[in-house]
Coordinates of C-alpha atoms in Angstrom, one line a residue:
M106 CA 0.0 0.0 0.0
T107 CA 1.4 3.4 -1.0
I108 CA 1.3 6.2 1.5
T109 CA 1.1 9.6 -0.2
R110 CA 2.2 12.9 1.2
Q111 CA -1.4 13.9 1.4
D112 CA -2.2 10.9 3.7
T113 CA 0.8 11.8 5.9
D114 CA -0.4 15.4 6.2
A115 CA -3.9 14.3 7.2
T116 CA -2.7 12.0 10.0
P117 CA -1.9 14.6 12.7
A118 CA -5.3 16.4 12.4
L119 CA -7.2 13.1 12.5
Q120 CA -5.2 12.0 15.6
G121 CA -5.7 15.4 17.2
L122 CA -9.5 15.0 17.1
E123 CA -9.1 12.2 19.6
D124 CA -6.5 13.8 21.9
G125 CA -7.2 13.8 25.6
R126 CA -6.8 17.6 25.8
S127 CA -9.7 19.7 24.6
S128 CA -7.4 22.5 23.4
V129 CA -5.7 20.1 21.1
R130 CA -9.0 18.8 19.8
L131 CA -10.2 22.3 19.2
R132 CA -7.1 23.2 17.2
A133 CA -7.4 20.0 15.2
A134 CA -11.0 20.8 14.3
L135 CA -10.0 24.3 13.3
A136 CA -7.2 22.9 11.1
V137 CA -9.6 20.4 9.4
G138 CA -12.1 23.2 8.7
T139 CA -9.4 25.5 7.4
S140 CA -8.2 22.9 4.9
P141 CA -11.3 20.8 4.1
D142 CA -10.7 17.3 2.9
P143 CA -13.3 14.7 2.0
R144 CA -11.5 12.1 4.1
F145 CA -12.3 14.1 7.2
V146 CA -16.1 14.1 6.9
D147 CA -16.8 10.7 8.5
K148 CA -14.3 11.3 11.3
L149 CA -15.8 14.7 12.1
I150 CA -19.3 13.3 12.3
E151 CA -18.1 10.4 14.4
R152 CA -16.4 12.8 16.8
C153 CA -19.5 14.9 17.1
A154 CA -21.3 12.0 18.7
V155 CA -18.8 11.6 21.6
E156 CA -17.1 15.0 22.0
P157 CA -17.8 16.2 25.6
E158 CA -16.9 19.9 25.2
F159 CA -19.4 22.3 23.7
F160 CA -16.8 24.6 22.1
V161 CA -15.1 21.7 20.4
R162 CA -18.4 20.4 19.1
D163 CA -19.2 23.8 17.7
M164 CA -15.8 23.8 15.9
L165 CA -16.5 20.3 14.6
T166 CA -19.8 21.6 13.2
W167 CA -18.0 24.6 11.6
A168 CA -15.5 22.3 10.1
L169 CA -18.3 20.2 8.5
T170 CA -19.9 23.3 7.0
R171 CA -16.6 23.9 5.2
H172 CA -17.0 20.7 3.3
P173 CA -19.2 20.1 0.2
V174 CA -22.9 19.7 1.0
S175 CA -23.0 16.7 -1.4
M176 CA -20.7 14.9 1.1
T177 CA -21.9 16.1 4.4
L178 CA -25.7 16.1 3.9
P179 CA -26.2 12.3 3.3
A180 CA -24.0 11.4 6.3
L181 CA -25.7 13.9 8.6
V182 CA -29.2 12.7 7.5
R183 CA -28.2 9.2 8.4
E184 CA -26.9 10.4 11.8
V185 CA -30.2 12.0 12.9
R186 CA -31.5 8.4 13.1
S187 CA -28.7 7.3 15.4
E188 CA -29.5 5.6 18.7
C189 CA -27.1 8.0 20.4
A190 CA -28.8 11.2 21.5
Q191 CA -25.8 13.4 21.2
A192 CA -25.2 12.1 17.7
R193 CA -28.8 13.1 16.7
S194 CA -28.6 16.4 18.4
Q195 CA -25.3 17.5 16.9
A196 CA -26.2 16.3 13.4
L197 CA -29.4 18.3 13.6
H198 CA -27.5 21.4 14.8
T199 CA -25.0 21.0 11.9
L200 CA -27.9 20.7 9.4
S201 CA -29.3 23.9 10.7
K202 CA -26.0 25.6 10.2
I203 CA -25.6 24.2 6.7
G204 CA -29.2 25.4 5.9
D205 CA -29.8 23.3 2.8
R206 CA -33.5 22.5 2.5
Q207 CA -32.8 19.2 0.9
A208 CA -32.5 18.0 4.5
W209 CA -36.1 18.9 5.4
P210 CA -37.5 15.4 4.9
A211 CA -35.1 14.2 7.7
I212 CA -36.8 16.5 10.2
T213 CA -39.5 14.1 11.3
R214 CA -42.3 14.5 13.8
T215 CA -40.4 11.8 15.9
L216 CA -37.4 14.1 16.1
L217 CA -39.5 17.2 16.9
S218 CA -40.9 15.3 19.8
D219 CA -37.8 13.4 20.8
A220 CA -37.8 12.3 24.5
D221 CA -34.3 13.9 24.9
D222 CA -34.7 17.6 25.4
E223 CA -31.4 18.4 23.7
V224 CA -32.3 16.5 20.6
A225 CA -35.8 18.1 20.5
R226 CA -34.3 21.6 20.9
S227 CA -31.9 20.9 18.0
A228 CA -34.7 19.6 15.9
W229 CA -36.9 22.7 16.6
R230 CA -34.1 25.0 15.6
A231 CA -33.3 23.0 12.5
A232 CA -36.9 22.8 11.5
V233 CA -37.5 26.6 11.4
V234 CA -34.4 27.0 9.3
L235 CA -35.2 24.2 6.8
V236 CA -39.0 24.4 6.5
P237 CA -40.0 24.9 2.9
E238 CA -42.2 27.9 2.0
G239 CA -45.8 27.0 2.5
E240 CA -45.3 24.4 5.2
E241 CA -44.8 26.8 8.1
S242 CA -48.3 26.5 9.5
A243 CA -48.1 22.7 9.6
L244 CA -44.8 22.9 11.4
A245 CA -46.2 25.4 13.9
A246 CA -49.0 22.9 14.6
V247 CA -46.5 20.1 15.3
L248 CA -44.3 22.4 17.5
A249 CA -47.3 23.5 19.5
T250 CA -47.8 19.9 20.6
Q251 CA -44.6 20.3 22.6
L252 CA -45.7 23.4 24.6
G253 CA -45.2 22.9 28.3
R254 CA -42.5 20.3 28.1
G255 CA -39.3 20.4 30.0
E256 CA -37.7 23.1 32.1
R257 CA -36.9 26.8 31.3
E258 CA -34.2 26.2 28.6
A259 CA -36.4 23.8 26.6
Q260 CA -39.4 26.0 26.9
L261 CA -37.4 29.1 25.9
S262 CA -36.0 27.2 22.8
L263 CA -39.5 26.2 21.7
S264 CA -40.9 29.7 22.1
R265 CA -38.0 31.1 20.0
A266 CA -38.6 28.5 17.3
L267 CA -42.3 29.2 17.2
I268 CA -41.8 33.0 17.1
A269 CA -39.3 32.6 14.2
L270 CA -42.2 31.3 12.1
G271 CA -44.0 34.6 12.6
E272 CA -47.8 35.3 12.7
M273 CA -48.8 32.0 11.3
I274 CA -48.3 30.5 14.8
V275 CA -51.2 32.4 16.1
P276 CA -53.9 29.8 15.5
A277 CA -51.8 27.0 17.1
L278 CA -51.1 29.2 20.1
R279 CA -54.7 30.2 20.5
A280 CA -55.7 26.5 20.5
A281 CA -53.1 25.7 23.1
T282 CA -54.4 28.3 25.5
A283 CA -57.4 26.1 25.9
A284 CA -55.5 23.0 26.7
P285 CA -56.3 21.1 29.9
E286 CA -52.8 21.2 31.2
P287 CA -51.9 24.5 33.0
R288 CA -48.2 24.2 31.9
V289 CA -49.3 24.1 28.3
R290 CA -51.6 27.1 28.7
A291 CA -49.0 29.1 30.4
H292 CA -46.3 28.4 27.9
A293 CA -48.7 29.2 25.0
L294 CA -49.7 32.5 26.7
A295 CA -46.0 33.4 27.3
T296 CA -45.2 32.7 23.7
Q297 CA -48.1 34.9 22.5
R298 CA -46.8 37.7 24.7
L299 CA -43.3 37.4 23.3
L300 CA -44.7 37.4 19.7
R301 CA -46.5 40.7 20.5
D302 CA -43.7 42.1 22.6
P303 CA -40.2 40.6 21.9
D304 CA -38.7 42.9 24.5
A305 CA -40.8 41.5 27.4
G306 CA -38.3 38.8 28.2
F307 CA -39.1 35.1 28.6
D308 CA -38.9 34.9 32.4
F309 CA -41.3 37.8 32.8
A310 CA -43.7 36.5 30.1
I311 CA -43.8 33.0 31.6
E312 CA -44.3 34.2 35.2
E313 CA -47.1 36.5 34.0
A314 CA -48.7 33.7 32.1
K315 CA -48.6 31.4 35.1
R316 CA -50.4 34.0 37.2
V317 CA -53.1 34.3 34.6
V318 CA -53.6 30.5 34.4
A319 CA -53.6 30.3 38.3
L320 CA -56.3 32.8 38.4
G321 CA -58.4 30.8 35.9
G322 CA -57.9 33.2 33.0
S323 CA -57.2 32.2 29.4
G324 CA -55.4 35.3 28.5
Q325 CA -57.8 35.8 25.6
E326 CA -60.3 38.0 27.4
G327 CA -61.1 41.2 25.6
P328 CA -63.9 43.6 24.9

């Protein structure tokens, strides 16, 4: 087997991605993105699934965006079906950064309601980036089924994703304000408030919504 100069040059970067020091892994991911090479794609995606450091994962994603979409997209679409939650989450995050709508069919209802909050949050963000024109209302209806789930960060992510879709979320939010679960009603009311007044702040909006729900109101009262 003949080892070329190109193969030799690639070896340190590939080894660096698995170094025990996060600073070395970060530099290796930067080097790979600076000098894209098709041979790196599978290794970058493989590393995304196990990399413990957020900043390194973000650099891995950046490195993937530097490679041809024709090579990264099929591999990332396969990865969103992985049994590993981090693999799914990071693949979805990378697809949102690439922004190619060919990936839209991979954003399934199963992913949008994934039991893992990080996967679901990544799916919500990817969905609003990749949704084709004309399908925003259908996406809003699916996202609205997730209102009330999780803790603050998950609820904030969902509100942001819904608001990114604009006024077409109004019917789905209005319906959710009549849901039997108080958490769902409060989250829907808070998201409505933020849609009308982006400067209100999520924490203020959700606390205000909880008070309305606790007092038995729907938030829809008017003259």
